[in-house]
XYZ file of C-alpha atoms in Angstrom:
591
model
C 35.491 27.140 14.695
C 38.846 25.559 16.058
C 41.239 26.804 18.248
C 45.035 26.548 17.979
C 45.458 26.124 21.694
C 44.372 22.479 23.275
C 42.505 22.750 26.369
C 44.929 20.871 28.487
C 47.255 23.739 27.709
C 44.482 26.093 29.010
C 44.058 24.109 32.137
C 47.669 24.100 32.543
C 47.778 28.106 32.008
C 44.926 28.767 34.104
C 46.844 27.253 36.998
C 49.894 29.044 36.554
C 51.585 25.741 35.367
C 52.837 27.402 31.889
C 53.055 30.918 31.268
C 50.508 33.080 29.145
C 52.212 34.426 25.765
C 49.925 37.541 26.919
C 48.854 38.867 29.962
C 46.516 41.559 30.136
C 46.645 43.108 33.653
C 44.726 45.767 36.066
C 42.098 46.430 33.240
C 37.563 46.883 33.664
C 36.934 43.611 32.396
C 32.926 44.126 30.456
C 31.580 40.974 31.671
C 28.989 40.202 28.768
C 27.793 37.351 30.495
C 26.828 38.562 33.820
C 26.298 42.492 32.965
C 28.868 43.344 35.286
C 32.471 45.585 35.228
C 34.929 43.611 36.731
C 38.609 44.648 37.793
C 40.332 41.748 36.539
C 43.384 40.317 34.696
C 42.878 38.529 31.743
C 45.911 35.447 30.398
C 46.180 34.504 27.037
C 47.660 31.197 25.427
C 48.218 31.193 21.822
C 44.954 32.341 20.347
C 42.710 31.837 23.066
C 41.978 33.050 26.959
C 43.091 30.765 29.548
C 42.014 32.639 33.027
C 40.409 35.705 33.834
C 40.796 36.701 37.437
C 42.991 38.486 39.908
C 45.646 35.550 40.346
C 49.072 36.573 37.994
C 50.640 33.113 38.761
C 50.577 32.485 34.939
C 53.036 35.753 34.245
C 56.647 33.905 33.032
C 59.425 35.759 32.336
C 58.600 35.724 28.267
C 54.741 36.786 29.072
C 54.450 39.894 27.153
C 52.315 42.008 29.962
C 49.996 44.972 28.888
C 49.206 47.063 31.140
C 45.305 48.629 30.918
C 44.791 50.862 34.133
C 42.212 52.783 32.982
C 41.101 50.987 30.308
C 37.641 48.612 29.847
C 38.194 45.618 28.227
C 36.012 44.390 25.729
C 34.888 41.352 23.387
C 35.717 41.927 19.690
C 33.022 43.509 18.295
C 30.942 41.695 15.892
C 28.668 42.687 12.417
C 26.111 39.493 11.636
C 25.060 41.141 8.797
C 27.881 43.047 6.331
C 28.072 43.198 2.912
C 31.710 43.612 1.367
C 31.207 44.780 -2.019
C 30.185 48.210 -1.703
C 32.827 49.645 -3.571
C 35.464 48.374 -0.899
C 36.492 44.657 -1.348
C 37.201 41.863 1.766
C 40.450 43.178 2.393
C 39.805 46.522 2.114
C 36.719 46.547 4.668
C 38.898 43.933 6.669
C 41.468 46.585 6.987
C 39.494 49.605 8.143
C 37.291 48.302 10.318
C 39.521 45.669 11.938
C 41.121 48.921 14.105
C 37.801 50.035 14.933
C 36.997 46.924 17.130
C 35.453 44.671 14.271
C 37.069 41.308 14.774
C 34.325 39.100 13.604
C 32.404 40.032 10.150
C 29.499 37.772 8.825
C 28.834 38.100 5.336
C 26.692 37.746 2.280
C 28.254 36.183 -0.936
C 25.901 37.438 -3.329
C 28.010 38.844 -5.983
C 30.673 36.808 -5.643
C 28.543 33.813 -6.218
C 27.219 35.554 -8.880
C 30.404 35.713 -10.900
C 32.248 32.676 -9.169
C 29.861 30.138 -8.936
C 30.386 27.496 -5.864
C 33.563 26.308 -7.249
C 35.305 29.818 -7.410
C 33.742 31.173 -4.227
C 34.969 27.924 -2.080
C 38.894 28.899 -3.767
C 38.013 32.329 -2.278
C 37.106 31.554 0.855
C 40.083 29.517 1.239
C 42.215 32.318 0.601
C 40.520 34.715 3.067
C 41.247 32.315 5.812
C 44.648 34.517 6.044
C 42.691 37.483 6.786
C 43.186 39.162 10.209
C 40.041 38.999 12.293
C 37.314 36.426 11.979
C 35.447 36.671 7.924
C 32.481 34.278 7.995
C 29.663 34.074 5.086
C 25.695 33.307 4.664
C 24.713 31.869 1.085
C 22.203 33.821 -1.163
C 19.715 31.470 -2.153
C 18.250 33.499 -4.815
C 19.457 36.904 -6.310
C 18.021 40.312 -5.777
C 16.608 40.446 -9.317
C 15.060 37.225 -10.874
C 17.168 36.205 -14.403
C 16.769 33.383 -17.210
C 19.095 30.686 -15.792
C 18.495 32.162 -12.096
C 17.308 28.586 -10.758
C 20.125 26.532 -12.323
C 22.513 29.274 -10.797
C 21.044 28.830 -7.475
C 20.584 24.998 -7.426
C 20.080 22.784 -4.037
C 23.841 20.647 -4.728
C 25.444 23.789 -5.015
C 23.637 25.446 -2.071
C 24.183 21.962 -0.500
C 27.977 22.141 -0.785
C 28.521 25.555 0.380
C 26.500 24.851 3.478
C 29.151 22.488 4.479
C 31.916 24.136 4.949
C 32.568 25.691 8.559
C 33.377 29.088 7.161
C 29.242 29.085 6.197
C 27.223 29.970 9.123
C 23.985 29.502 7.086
C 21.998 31.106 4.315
C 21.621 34.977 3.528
C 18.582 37.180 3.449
C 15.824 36.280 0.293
C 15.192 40.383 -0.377
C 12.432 38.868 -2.628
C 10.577 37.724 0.494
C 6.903 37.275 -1.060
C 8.746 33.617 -2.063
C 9.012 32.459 1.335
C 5.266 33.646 2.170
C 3.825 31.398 -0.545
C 6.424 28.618 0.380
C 8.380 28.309 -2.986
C 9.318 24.284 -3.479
C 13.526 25.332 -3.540
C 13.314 27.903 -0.634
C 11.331 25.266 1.366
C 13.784 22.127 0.442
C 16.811 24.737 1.320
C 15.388 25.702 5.040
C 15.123 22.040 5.921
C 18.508 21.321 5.157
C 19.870 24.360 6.806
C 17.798 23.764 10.031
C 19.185 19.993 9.528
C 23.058 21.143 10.101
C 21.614 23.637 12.785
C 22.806 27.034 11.074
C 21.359 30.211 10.941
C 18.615 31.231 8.116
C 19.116 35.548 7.895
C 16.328 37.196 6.898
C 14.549 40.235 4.914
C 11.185 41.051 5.527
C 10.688 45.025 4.428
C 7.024 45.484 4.289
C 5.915 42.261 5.403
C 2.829 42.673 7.375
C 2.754 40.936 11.204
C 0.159 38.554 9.910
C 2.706 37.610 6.690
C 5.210 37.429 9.418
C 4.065 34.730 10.843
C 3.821 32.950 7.551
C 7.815 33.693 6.974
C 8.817 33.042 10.726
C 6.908 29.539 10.065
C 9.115 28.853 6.983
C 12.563 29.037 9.207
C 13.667 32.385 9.003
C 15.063 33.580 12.543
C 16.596 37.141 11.691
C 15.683 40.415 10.227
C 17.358 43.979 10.364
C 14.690 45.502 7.895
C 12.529 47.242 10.946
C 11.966 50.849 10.183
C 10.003 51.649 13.589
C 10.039 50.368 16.828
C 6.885 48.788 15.790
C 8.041 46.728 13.140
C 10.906 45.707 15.581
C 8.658 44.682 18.168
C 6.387 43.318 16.098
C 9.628 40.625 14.779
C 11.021 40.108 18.565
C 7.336 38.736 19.626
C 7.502 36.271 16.762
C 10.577 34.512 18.100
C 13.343 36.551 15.549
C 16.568 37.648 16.786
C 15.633 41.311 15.942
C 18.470 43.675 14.357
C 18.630 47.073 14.838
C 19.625 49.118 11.529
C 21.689 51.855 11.219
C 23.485 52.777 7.710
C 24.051 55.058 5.129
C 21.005 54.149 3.149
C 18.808 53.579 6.452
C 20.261 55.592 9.891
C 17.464 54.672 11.607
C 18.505 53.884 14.997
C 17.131 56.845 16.610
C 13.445 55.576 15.527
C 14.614 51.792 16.468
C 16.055 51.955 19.224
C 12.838 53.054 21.553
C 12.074 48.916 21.172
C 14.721 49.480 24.095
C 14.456 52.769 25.500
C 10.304 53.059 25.843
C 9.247 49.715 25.604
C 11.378 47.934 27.969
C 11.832 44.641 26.171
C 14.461 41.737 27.153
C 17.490 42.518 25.210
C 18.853 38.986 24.799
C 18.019 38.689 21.379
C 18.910 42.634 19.991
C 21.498 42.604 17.473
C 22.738 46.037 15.977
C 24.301 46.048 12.297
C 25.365 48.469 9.716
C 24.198 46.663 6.946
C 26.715 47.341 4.027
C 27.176 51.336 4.414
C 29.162 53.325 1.476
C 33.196 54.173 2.743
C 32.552 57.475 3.424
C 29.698 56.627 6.289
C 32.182 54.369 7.562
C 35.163 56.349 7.248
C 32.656 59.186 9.321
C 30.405 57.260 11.560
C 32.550 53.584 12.113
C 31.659 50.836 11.895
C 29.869 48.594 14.543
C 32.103 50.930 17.253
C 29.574 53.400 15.721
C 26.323 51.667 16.846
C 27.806 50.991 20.259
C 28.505 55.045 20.187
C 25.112 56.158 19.165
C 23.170 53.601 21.139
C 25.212 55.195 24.102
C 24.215 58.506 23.342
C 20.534 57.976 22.714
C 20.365 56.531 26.213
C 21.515 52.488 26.077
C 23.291 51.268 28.947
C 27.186 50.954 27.334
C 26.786 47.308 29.196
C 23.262 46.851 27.007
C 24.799 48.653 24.018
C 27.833 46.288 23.976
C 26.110 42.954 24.755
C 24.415 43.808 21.135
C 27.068 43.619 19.408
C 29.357 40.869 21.002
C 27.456 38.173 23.164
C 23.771 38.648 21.221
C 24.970 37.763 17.673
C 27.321 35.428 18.962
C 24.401 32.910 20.307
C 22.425 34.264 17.500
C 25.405 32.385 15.044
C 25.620 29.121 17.608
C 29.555 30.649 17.817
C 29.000 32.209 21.425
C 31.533 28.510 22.629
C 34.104 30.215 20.973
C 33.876 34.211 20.477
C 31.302 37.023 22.189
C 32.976 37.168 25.518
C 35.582 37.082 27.583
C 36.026 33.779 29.330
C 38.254 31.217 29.871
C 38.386 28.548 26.745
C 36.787 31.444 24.341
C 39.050 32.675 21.034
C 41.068 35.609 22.540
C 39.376 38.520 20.243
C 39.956 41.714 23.096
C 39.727 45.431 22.898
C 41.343 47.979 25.030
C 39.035 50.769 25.232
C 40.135 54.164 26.944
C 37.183 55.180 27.612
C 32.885 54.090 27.195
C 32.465 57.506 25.089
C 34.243 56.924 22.142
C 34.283 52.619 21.915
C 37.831 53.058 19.388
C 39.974 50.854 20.393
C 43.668 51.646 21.980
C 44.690 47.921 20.826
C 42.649 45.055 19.566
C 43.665 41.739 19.974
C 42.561 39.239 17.290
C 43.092 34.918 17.884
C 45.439 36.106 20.623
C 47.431 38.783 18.333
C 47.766 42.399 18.524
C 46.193 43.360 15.059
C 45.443 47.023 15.096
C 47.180 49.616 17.780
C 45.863 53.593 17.605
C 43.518 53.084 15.134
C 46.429 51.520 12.288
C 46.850 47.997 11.559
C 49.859 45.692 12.980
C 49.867 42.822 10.489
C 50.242 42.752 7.005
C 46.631 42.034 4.652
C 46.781 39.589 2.371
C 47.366 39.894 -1.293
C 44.309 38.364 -3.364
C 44.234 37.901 -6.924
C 40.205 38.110 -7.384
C 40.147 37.753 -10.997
C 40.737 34.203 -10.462
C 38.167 32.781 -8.789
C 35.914 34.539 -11.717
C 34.143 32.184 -13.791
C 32.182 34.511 -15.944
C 33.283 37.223 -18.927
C 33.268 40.159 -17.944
C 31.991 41.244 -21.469
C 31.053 39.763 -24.924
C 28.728 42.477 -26.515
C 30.769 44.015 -28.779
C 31.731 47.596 -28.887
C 29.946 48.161 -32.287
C 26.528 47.285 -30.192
C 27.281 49.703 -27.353
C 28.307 52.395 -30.375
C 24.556 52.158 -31.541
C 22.388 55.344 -29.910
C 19.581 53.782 -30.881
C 20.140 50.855 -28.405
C 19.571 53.723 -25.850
C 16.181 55.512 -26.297
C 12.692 54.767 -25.279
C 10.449 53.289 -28.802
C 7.446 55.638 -28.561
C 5.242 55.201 -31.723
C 2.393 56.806 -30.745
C 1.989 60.389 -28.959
C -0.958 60.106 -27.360
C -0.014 56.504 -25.646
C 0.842 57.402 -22.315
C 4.410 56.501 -20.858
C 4.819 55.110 -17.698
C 8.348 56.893 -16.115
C 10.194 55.967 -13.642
C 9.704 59.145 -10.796
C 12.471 58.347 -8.000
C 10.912 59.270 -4.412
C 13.578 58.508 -2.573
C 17.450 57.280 -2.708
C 15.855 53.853 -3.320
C 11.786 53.922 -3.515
C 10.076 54.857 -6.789
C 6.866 55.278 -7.861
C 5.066 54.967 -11.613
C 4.499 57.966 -13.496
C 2.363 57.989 -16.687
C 3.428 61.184 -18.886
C 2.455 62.068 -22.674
C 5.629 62.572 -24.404
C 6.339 63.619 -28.247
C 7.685 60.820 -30.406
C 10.263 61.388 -32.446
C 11.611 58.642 -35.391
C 9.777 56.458 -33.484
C 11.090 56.904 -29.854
C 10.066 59.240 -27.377
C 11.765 62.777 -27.468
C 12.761 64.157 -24.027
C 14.661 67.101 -25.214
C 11.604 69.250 -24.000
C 11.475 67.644 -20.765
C 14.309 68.933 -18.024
C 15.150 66.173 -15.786
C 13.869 63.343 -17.816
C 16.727 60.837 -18.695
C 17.098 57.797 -21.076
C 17.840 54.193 -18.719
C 18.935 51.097 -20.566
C 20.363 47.470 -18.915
C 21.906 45.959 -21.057
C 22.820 42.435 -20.906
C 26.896 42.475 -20.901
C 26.680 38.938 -23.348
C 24.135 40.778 -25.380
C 21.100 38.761 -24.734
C 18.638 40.986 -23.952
C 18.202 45.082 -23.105
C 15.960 46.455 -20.761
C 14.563 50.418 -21.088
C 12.813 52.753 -19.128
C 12.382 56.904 -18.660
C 13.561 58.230 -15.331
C 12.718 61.377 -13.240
C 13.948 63.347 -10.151
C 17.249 60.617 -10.809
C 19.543 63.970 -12.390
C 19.165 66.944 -14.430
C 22.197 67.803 -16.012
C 23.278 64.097 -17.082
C 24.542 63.747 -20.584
C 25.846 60.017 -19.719
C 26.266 57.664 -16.967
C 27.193 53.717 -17.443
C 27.710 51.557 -14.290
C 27.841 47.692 -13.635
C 27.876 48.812 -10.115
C 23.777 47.330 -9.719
C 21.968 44.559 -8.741
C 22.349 42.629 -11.528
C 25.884 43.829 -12.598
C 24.803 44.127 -16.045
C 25.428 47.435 -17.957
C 23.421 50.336 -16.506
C 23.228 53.575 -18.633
C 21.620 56.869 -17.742
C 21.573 60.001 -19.336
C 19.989 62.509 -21.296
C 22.076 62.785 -24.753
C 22.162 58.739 -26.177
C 26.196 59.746 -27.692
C 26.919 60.128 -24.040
C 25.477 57.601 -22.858
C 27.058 55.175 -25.431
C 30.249 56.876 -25.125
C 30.451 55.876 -21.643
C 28.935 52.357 -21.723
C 31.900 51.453 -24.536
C 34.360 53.024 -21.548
C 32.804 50.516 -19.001
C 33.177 47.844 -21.390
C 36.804 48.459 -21.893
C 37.344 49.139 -17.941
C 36.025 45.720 -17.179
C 33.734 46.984 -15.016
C 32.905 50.579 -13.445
C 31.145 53.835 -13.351
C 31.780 56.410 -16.058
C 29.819 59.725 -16.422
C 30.270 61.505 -19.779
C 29.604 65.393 -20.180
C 29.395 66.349 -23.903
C 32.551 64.017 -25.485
C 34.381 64.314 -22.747
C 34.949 61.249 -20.183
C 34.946 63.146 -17.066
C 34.855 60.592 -14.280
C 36.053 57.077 -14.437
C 35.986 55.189 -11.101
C 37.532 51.297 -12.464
C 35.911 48.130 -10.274
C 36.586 45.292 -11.989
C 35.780 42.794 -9.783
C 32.403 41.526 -10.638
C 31.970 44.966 -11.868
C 31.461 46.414 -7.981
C 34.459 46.572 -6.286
C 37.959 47.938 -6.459
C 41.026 45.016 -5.788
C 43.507 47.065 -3.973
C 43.879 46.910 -0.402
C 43.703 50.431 0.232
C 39.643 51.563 2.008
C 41.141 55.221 1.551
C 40.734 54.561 -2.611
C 37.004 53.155 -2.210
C 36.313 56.184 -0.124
C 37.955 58.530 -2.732
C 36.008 57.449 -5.118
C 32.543 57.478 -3.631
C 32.919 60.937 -2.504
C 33.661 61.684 -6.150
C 31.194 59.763 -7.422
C 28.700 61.770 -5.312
C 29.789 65.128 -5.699
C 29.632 64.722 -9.379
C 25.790 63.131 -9.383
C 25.230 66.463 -7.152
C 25.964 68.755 -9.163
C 23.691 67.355 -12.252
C 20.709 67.715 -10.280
C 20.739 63.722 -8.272
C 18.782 65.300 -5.322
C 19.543 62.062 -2.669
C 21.967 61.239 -0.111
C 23.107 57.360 -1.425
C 23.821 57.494 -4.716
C 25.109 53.492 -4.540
C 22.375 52.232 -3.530
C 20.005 53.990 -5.711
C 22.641 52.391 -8.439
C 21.971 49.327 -6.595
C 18.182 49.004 -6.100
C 16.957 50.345 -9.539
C 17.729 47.131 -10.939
C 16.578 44.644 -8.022
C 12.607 43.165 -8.234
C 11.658 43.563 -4.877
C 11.199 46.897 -4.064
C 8.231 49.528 -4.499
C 7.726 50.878 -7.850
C 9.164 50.532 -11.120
C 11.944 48.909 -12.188
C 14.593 48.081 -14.618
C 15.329 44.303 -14.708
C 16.278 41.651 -17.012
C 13.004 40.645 -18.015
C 12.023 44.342 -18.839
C 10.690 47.457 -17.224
C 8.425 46.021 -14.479
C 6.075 47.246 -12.080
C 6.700 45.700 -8.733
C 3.116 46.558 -7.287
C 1.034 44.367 -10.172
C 3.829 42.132 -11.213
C 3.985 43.445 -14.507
C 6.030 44.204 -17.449
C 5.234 46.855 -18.782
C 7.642 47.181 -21.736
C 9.431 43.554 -22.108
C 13.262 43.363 -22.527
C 14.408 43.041 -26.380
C 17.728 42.028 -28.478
C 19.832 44.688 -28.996
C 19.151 45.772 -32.725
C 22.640 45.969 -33.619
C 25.780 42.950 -34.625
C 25.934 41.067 -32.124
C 27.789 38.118 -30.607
């Protein structure tokens, strides 16, 4: 990081030599550093904080003075650990969450690297310096589902490249974790050079065992947020991890976390809290990281504890705590005014020295981003003629008595193998006899391959369902009725990208995201949060019986979690590392 304002100029406004553009006066300064509450003033020159005391020699007659009696005043609130493609775009998230105390966002780059490669990602990160606020980004180093070409995608130079630029804090979390245990050749090469240029290796380690831990923790990984008990978070802050504390719309599991604090009395110094990626409509009714701060409040966290978390904590955790985390002299100026240590909204947040966001509603304009651009892949080459074929949509089932292994959803996101006896029919397996049983197809949007499987407890009443909104960003299809469900994959393919559900003939939902197939491009968070609600309702009422539909979107195309799966390479059984039914051409013209 850099700051606009030299230090001389600091020393010189620190002594009351040259007057603060800002001076922030009678307000409860939360000292992150020393734990305390501190009736203090606070001066500001250009976009950083020059003194912090109870002198006001540095008031001059153009100092624009805010007055906080009453308030506390806070460090920008920071989330090491976001993810912002879930429907909402950069700007989008930038713009919501920027008013709710969010100054500093860390990212992962997974689908945009996807689509953009290093050449169009670097053009986008460029851009998004203009953002409000603080956007920083860890590189993926592989994807969440392995694909032909995956390795050459994800190559060392590339990774190399990235890595260097100051906007990179280090590399992302490997979901696929079971690579780093057996020390894959790439993953190893990778960690050396990020521990070279001293940056931060996030991590992912959902059902790693403490003695596979170790194994990982050897490797270079230094973070995880995938701790499900107090246990498991225990278990990663006595191996040395900076330990993150979970709670989204997939996983709310703070309450269960959170006694690592409240019963076992650990050190706190390296607890991080994140929301890891929730839908809009948990942020638009929980917050963002304002939200932790607020539950870990009420579930009996000291506000100073709850607040060191998210400010100071990842701050050292990203080697940035020189410039951001607190509120000290020589530190970016990224403040909050908070009325009260209830709530943790912001009256005003002050961003590199600017007021940003007042009353909850930004200040400054967003930036207008043309995303398309930085795209370096189609969108889609499989002709419409291919997705027009209902064959390419049921299960081949020659013989009766052969058992079929389904797909049974136990949870938003877990699944477990099923084997069933269906009737065959033509030669693929009939499911008009079987309520709740639907048809799932990925299809490969250059048409290289398709994937298919038989899902239960995913819907009932489902005629059709296609989405690019998964792992992969391929062409997901669901349904019951094969018309439907090519009727809306052909709508996808026209939209560019985007969820359609089909009832009958009838296109009855249409939610457009045509950038990289999981995101809209406006700036507007109110549209993303429209549409998700919709989205929802509609999956409700045909029988999905879960809480996140994105994420079960999401997840039944990624290789790393339990159960079956739908992935490039076929439908695969995480558990024995099988396929079970390998991935075909699509029997139809094709380009």
């Amino acid at each position: 990081m850099k700051l606009n304002a030299n230090r001389l100029e600091l020393i010189e406004v620190a002594q009351g030599l040259r007057p603060a553009d800002k001076f922030i006066k009678n307000g409860t300064v939360i000292n992150v550093y020393s734990g305390e509450f501190l009736q203090q003033h606070i001066a500001i020159y250009k976009d950083s904080i020059a003194y912090v005391g109870d002198s006001e020699a540095s008031v001059g007659e153009k100092t624009k003075v805010i007055h906080a009696d009453g308030m506390y005043i806070s460090p920008g609130y920071i989330e090491a650990h976001a993810h912002p493609w879930v429907m909402y775009n950069p700007v989008s998230v930038t713009g919501k969450v920027l008013p709710l105390g969010t100054t500093t966002t860390v990212n992962d780059n997974l689908f945009f690297y996807l689509h953009m490669g290093a050449t169009g990602f670097k053009e986008m990160i460029k851009d998004l310096i203009h953002l409000p606020g603080n956007f920083f980004w860890l590189v993926r180093l592989v994807s969440q589902a392995e694909f032909p070409g995956e390795r050459e995608w994800f190559n060392l130079r590339d990774v190399r490249e990235l890595l260097e630029l100051d906007e990179v804090l280090g590399t992302a979390e490997v979901t696929r974790w079971p690579l780093l245990y057996k020390g894959d050749p790439f993953l190893l090469d990778t960690m050396q050079v990020v521990k070279e240029k001293k940056k931060v290796v996030d991590g992912h380690t959902s059902g790693c065992s403490y003695d596979k831990l170790n194994s990982v923790v050897a490797l270079g990984v230094s973070a995880c947020h995938e701790s499900i008990s107090a246990k498991e978070a225990l278990d990663r802050l006595r191996l040395g991890m900076w330990t993150t504390l979970r709670n989204s719309s997939l996983r709310p599991d703070l309450p269960e976390i959170i006694k690592i604090l409240t019963e076992s009395n650990v050190n706190i110094h390296r607890v991080m809290m994140t929301t890891d990626g929730p839908h809009p409509s948990f942020i638009e009714e929980e917050g963002f990281v304002d939200g932790l701060v607020r539950q870990a409040v009420k579930l009996g966290i000291p506000p100073i504890h709850a607040i060191q978390m998210v400010t100071i904590n990842p701050a050292v955790y990203l080697r940035l705590d020189d410039y951001i985390g607190g509120i000290a002299p020589g530190k970016q100026a990224d403040i909050l005014l908070l009325p009260d240590l209830v709530s943790f909204r912001p009256e005003q947040v002050i961003s590199k020295g600017k007021i940003v966001a007042k009353s909850g509603k930004m200040t400054v304009l967003l930036p207008e981003i043309d995303w398309n651009k930085y795209v370096v892949k189609k969108t889609f080459s499989i002709t419409k003629s291919t997705l027009e074929d209902v064959n390419l949509y049921r299960y081949p089932h020659i013989e009766p008595k052969e058992l079929v292994p389904v797909v049974r959803f136990r949870s938003n996101v877990i699944t477990e193998r099923k084997d069933m006896e269906l009737p065959s029919l033509k030669g693929y397996a009939d499911l008009s006899d079987h309520e709740g049983l639907l048809y799932a197809v990925l299809i490969h949007k250059d048409s290289q391959w398709v994937s298919k499987g038989i899902l239960e407890r995913f819907a009932v009443h489902l005629d059709g369902m296609a989405s690019t909104y998964n792992t992969t960003t391929e062409l997901l299809v669901v349904g019951r009725k094969p018309e439907a469900m090519a009727k809306a994959a052909v709508r996808v393919r026209e939209l560019g990208g985007g969820i359609v559900i089909v009832d009958g003939d009838e296109s009855v939902l249409e939610i457009p995201l045509p950038f990289t197939g999981m995101m809209t491009t406006g700036a507007s968070f109110d549209v993303a949060v429209k549409q998700h609600e919709r989205l929802l309702t509609f999956m409700q009422d045909r029988g999905f019986p879960f809480h996140d539909i994105l994420y079960t979107l999401l997840f039944l195309t990624c290789d790393f979690l339990p159960g079956l799966r739908l992935v490039p390479y076929g439908l695969y059984e995480v558990k024995t590392d099988e396929i079970l039914l390998p991935a075909t051409e699509p029997t139809s013209v094709y380009v």
